[in-house]
PDB file of C-alpha atoms and ligand atoms in Angstrom:
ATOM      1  CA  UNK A 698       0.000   0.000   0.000  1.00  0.00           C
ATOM      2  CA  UNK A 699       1.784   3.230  -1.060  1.00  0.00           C
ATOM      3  CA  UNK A 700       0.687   6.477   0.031  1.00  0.00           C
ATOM      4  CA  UNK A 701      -1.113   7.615  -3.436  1.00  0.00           C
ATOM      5  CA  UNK A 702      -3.301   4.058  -2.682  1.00  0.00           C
ATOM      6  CA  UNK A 703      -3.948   5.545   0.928  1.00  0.00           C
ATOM      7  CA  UNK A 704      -5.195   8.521  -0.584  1.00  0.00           C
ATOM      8  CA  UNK A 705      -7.792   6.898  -2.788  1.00  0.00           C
ATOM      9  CA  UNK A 706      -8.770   5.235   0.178  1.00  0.00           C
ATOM     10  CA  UNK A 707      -9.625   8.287   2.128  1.00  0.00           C
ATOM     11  CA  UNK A 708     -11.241  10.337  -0.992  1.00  0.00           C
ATOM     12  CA  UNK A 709     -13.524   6.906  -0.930  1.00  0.00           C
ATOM     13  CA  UNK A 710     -14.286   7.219   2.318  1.00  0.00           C
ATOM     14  CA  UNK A 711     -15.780  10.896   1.748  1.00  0.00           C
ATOM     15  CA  UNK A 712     -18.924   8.883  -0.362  1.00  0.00           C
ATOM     16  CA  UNK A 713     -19.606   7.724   3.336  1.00  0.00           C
ATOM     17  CA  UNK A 714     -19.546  11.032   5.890  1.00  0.00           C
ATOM     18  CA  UNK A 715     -22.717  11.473   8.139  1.00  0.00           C
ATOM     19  CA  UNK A 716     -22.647  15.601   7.826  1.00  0.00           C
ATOM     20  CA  UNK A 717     -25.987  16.859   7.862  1.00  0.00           C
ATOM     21  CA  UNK A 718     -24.763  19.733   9.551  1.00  0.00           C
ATOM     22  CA  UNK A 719     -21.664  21.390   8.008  1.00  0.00           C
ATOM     23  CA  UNK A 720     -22.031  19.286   4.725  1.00  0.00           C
ATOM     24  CA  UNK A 721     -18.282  19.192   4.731  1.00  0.00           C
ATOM     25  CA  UNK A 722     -17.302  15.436   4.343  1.00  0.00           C
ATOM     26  CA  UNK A 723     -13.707  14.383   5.422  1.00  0.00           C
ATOM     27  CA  UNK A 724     -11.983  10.956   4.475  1.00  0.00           C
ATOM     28  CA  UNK A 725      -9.343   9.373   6.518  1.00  0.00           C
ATOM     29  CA  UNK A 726      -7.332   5.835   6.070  1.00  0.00           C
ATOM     30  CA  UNK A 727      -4.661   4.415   8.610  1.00  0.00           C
ATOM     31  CA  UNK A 728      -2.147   2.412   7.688  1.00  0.00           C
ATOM     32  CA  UNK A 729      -0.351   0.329  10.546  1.00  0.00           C
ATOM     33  CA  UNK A 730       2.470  -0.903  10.869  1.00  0.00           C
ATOM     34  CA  UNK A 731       2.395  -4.314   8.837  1.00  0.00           C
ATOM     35  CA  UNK A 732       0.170  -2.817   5.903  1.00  0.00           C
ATOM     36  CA  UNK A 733      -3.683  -2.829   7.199  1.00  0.00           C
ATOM     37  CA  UNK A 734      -6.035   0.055   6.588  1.00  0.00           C
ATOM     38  CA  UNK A 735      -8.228   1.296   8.661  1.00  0.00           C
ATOM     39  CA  UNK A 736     -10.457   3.659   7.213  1.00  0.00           C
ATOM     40  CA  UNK A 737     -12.628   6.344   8.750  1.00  0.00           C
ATOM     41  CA  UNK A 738     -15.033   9.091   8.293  1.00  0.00           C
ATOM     42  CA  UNK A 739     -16.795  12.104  10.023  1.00  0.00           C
ATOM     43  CA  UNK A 740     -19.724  11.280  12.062  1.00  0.00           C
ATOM     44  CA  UNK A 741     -21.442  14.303  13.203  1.00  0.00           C
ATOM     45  CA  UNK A 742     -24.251  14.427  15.652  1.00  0.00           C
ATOM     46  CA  UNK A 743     -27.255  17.093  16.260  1.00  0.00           C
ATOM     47  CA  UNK A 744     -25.848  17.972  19.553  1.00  0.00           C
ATOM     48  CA  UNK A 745     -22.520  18.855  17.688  1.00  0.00           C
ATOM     49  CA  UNK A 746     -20.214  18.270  20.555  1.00  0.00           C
ATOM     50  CA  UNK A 747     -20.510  14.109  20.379  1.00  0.00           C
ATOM     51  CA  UNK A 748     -19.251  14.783  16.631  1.00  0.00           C
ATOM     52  CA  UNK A 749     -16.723  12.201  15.788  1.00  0.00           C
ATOM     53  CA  UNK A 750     -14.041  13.373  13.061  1.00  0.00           C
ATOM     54  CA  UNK A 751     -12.692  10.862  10.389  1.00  0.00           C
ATOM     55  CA  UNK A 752      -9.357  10.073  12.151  1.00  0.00           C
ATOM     56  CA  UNK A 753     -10.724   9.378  15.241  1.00  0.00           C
ATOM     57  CA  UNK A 754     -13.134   6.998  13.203  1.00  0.00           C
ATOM     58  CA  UNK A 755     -10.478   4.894  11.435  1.00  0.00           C
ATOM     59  CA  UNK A 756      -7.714   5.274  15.147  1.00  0.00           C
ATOM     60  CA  UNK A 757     -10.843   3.370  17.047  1.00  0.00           C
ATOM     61  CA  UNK A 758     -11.612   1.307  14.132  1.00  0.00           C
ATOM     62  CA  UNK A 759      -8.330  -0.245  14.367  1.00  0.00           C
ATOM     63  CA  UNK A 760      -7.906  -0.060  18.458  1.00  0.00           C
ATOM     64  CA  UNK A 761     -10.912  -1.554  19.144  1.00  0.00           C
ATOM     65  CA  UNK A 762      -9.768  -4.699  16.806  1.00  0.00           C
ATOM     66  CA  UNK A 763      -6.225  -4.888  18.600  1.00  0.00           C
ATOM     67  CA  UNK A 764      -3.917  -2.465  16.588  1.00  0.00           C
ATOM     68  CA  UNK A 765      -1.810  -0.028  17.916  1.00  0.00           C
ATOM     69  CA  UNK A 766       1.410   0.061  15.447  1.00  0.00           C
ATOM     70  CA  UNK A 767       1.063   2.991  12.587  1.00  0.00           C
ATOM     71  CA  UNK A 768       2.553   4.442  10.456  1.00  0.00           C
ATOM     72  CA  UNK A 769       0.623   6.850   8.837  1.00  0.00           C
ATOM     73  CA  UNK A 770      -2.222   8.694   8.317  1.00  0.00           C
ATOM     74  CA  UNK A 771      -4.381   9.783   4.609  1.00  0.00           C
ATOM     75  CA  UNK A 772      -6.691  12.804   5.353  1.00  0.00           C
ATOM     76  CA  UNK A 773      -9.094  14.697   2.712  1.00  0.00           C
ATOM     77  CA  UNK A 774     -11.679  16.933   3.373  1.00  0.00           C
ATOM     78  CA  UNK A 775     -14.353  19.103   1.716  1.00  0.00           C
ATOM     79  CA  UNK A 776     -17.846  20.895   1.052  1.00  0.00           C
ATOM     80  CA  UNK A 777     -20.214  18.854  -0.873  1.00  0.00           C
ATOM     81  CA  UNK A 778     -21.283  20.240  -3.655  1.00  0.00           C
ATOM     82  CA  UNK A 779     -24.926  21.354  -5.257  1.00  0.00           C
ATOM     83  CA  UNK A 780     -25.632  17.683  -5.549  1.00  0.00           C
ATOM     84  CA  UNK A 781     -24.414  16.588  -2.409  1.00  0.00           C
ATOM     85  CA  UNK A 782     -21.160  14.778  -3.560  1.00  0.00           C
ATOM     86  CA  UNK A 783     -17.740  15.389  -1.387  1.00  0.00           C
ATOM     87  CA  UNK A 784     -15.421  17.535  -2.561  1.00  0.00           C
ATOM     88  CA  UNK A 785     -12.144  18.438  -1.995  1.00  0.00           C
ATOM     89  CA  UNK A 786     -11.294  22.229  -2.092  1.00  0.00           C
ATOM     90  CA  UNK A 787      -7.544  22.137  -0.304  1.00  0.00           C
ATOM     91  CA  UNK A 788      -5.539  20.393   2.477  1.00  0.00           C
ATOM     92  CA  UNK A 789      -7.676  19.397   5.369  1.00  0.00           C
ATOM     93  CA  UNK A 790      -5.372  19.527   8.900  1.00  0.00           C
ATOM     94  CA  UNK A 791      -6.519  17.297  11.464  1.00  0.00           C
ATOM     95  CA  UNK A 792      -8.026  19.012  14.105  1.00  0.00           C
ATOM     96  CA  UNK A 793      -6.490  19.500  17.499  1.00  0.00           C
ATOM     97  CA  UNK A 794      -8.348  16.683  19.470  1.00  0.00           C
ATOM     98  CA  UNK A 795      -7.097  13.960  16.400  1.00  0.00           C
ATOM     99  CA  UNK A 796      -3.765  15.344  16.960  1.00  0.00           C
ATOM    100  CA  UNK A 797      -3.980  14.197  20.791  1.00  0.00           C
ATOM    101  CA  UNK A 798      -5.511  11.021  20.059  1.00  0.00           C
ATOM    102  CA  UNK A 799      -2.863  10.650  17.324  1.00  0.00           C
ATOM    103  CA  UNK A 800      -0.124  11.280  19.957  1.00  0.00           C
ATOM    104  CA  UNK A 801      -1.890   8.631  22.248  1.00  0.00           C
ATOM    105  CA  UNK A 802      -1.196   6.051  19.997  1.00  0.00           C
ATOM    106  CA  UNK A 803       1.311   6.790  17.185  1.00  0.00           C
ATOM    107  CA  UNK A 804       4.959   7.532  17.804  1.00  0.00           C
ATOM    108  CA  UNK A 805       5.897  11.254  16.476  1.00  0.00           C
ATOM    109  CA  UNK A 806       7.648  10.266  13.466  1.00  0.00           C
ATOM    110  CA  UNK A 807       4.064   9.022  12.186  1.00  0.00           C
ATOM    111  CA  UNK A 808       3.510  10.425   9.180  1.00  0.00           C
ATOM    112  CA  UNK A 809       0.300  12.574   8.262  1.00  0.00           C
ATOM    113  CA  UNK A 810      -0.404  13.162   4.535  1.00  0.00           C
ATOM    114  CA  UNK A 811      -3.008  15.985   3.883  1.00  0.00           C
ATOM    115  CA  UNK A 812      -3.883  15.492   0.030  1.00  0.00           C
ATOM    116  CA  UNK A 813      -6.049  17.313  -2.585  1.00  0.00           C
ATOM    117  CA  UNK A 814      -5.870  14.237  -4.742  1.00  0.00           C
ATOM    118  CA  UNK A 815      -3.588  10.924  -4.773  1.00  0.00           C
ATOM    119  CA  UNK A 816      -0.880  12.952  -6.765  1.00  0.00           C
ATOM    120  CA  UNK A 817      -0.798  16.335  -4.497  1.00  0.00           C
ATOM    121  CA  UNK A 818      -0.206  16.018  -1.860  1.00  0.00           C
ATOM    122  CA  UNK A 819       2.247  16.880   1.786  1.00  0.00           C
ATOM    123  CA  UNK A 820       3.901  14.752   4.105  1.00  0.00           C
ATOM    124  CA  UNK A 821       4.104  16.075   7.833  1.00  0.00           C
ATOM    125  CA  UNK A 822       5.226  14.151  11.226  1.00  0.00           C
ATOM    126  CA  UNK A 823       3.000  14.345  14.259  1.00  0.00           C
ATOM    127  CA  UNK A 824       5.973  16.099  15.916  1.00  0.00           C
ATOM    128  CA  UNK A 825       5.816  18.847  12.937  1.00  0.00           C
ATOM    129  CA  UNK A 826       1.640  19.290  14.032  1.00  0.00           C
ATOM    130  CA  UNK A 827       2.222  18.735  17.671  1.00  0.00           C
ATOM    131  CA  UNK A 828       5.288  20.036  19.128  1.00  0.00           C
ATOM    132  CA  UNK A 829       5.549  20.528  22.576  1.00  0.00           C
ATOM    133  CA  UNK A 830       2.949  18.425  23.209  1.00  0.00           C
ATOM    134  CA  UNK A 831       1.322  17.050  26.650  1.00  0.00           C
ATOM    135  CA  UNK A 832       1.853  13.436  27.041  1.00  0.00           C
ATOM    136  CA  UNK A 833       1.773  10.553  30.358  1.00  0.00           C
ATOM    137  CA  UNK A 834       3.333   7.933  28.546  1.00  0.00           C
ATOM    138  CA  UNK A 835       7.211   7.778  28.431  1.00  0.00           C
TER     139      UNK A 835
HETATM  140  N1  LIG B 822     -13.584  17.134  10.847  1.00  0.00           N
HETATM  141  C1  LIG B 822     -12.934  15.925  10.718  1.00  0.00           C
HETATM  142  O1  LIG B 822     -13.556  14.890  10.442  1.00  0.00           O
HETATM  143  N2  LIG B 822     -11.580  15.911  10.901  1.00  0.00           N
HETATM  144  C2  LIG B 822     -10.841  17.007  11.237  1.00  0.00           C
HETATM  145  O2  LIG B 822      -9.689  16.853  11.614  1.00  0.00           O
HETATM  146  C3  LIG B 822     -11.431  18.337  11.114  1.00  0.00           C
HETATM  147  C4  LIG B 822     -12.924  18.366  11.208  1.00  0.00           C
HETATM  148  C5  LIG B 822     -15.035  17.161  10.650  1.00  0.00           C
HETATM  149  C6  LIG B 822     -15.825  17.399  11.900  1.00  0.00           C
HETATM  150  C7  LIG B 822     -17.117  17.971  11.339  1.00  0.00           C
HETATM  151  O3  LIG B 822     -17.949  16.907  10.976  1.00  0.00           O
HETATM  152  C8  LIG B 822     -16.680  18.689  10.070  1.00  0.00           C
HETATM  153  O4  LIG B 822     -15.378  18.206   9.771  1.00  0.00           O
HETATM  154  C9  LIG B 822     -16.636  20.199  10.204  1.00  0.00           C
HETATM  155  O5  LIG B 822     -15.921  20.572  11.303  1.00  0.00           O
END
């Protein structure tokens, strides 16, 4: 699985968001350690706090069936459209929350890729979007 096949995964993943509410449908897929892929997309929910972003989706995806080895990260995001399909406009950042959950689990050489389509795209470590960060383990 290379990283433009990780992509495609993600921009699939769009097809599946639950975003009645800011209509802006972001993909994520996980890759671990020994090639699996997790995949993931935003959940959001009327009360908009119990909202669950796409990495989030695809890091308890593959938790909650025993993984905890990655290596990195796809992420897309975008409005829909005037027909309702996903779209991607420009690089979607994980939000701060997915960073911590990212840190909780992923050494900080994983790598996040932020894409606008399998063949544009930027490779950053968690260390480059999380410096300084707050951690209890080691
Ligand atoms: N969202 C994600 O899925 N990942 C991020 O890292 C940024 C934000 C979602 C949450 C919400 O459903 C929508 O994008 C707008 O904030």
């Amino acid at each position: 699985m290379n990283y433009e096949e990780l992509i495609e995964s993600a921009i699939e993943m769009q097809n599946y968001s639950y975003v009645p509410y800011s209509h802006f449908h972001v993909g994520a897929a996980l890759l671990t350690a020994d090639g699996k892929v997790y995949t993931g997309c935003n959940i959001e929910n009327g009360s908009y706090g119990a909202t669950n972003c796409a990495e989030r989706a695809a890091i308890f995806k593959a938790v909650s069936e025993g993984e905890k080895n990655f290596s990195a990260i796809a992420v897309v995001g975008g409005h829909e459209d005037k027909d309702g399909k996903p779209t991607i406009e420009d690089f979607c950042p994980p939000c701060g929350i997915c960073r911590q959950v990212m840190l909780e689990f992923c050494k900080k050489d994983f790598k996040i890729i932020l894409a606008k389509n399998p063949k544009d795209y930027k490779v950053f470590t968690l260390n480059d979007l999380l410096p300084e960060s707050f951690s209890l383990k080691d």
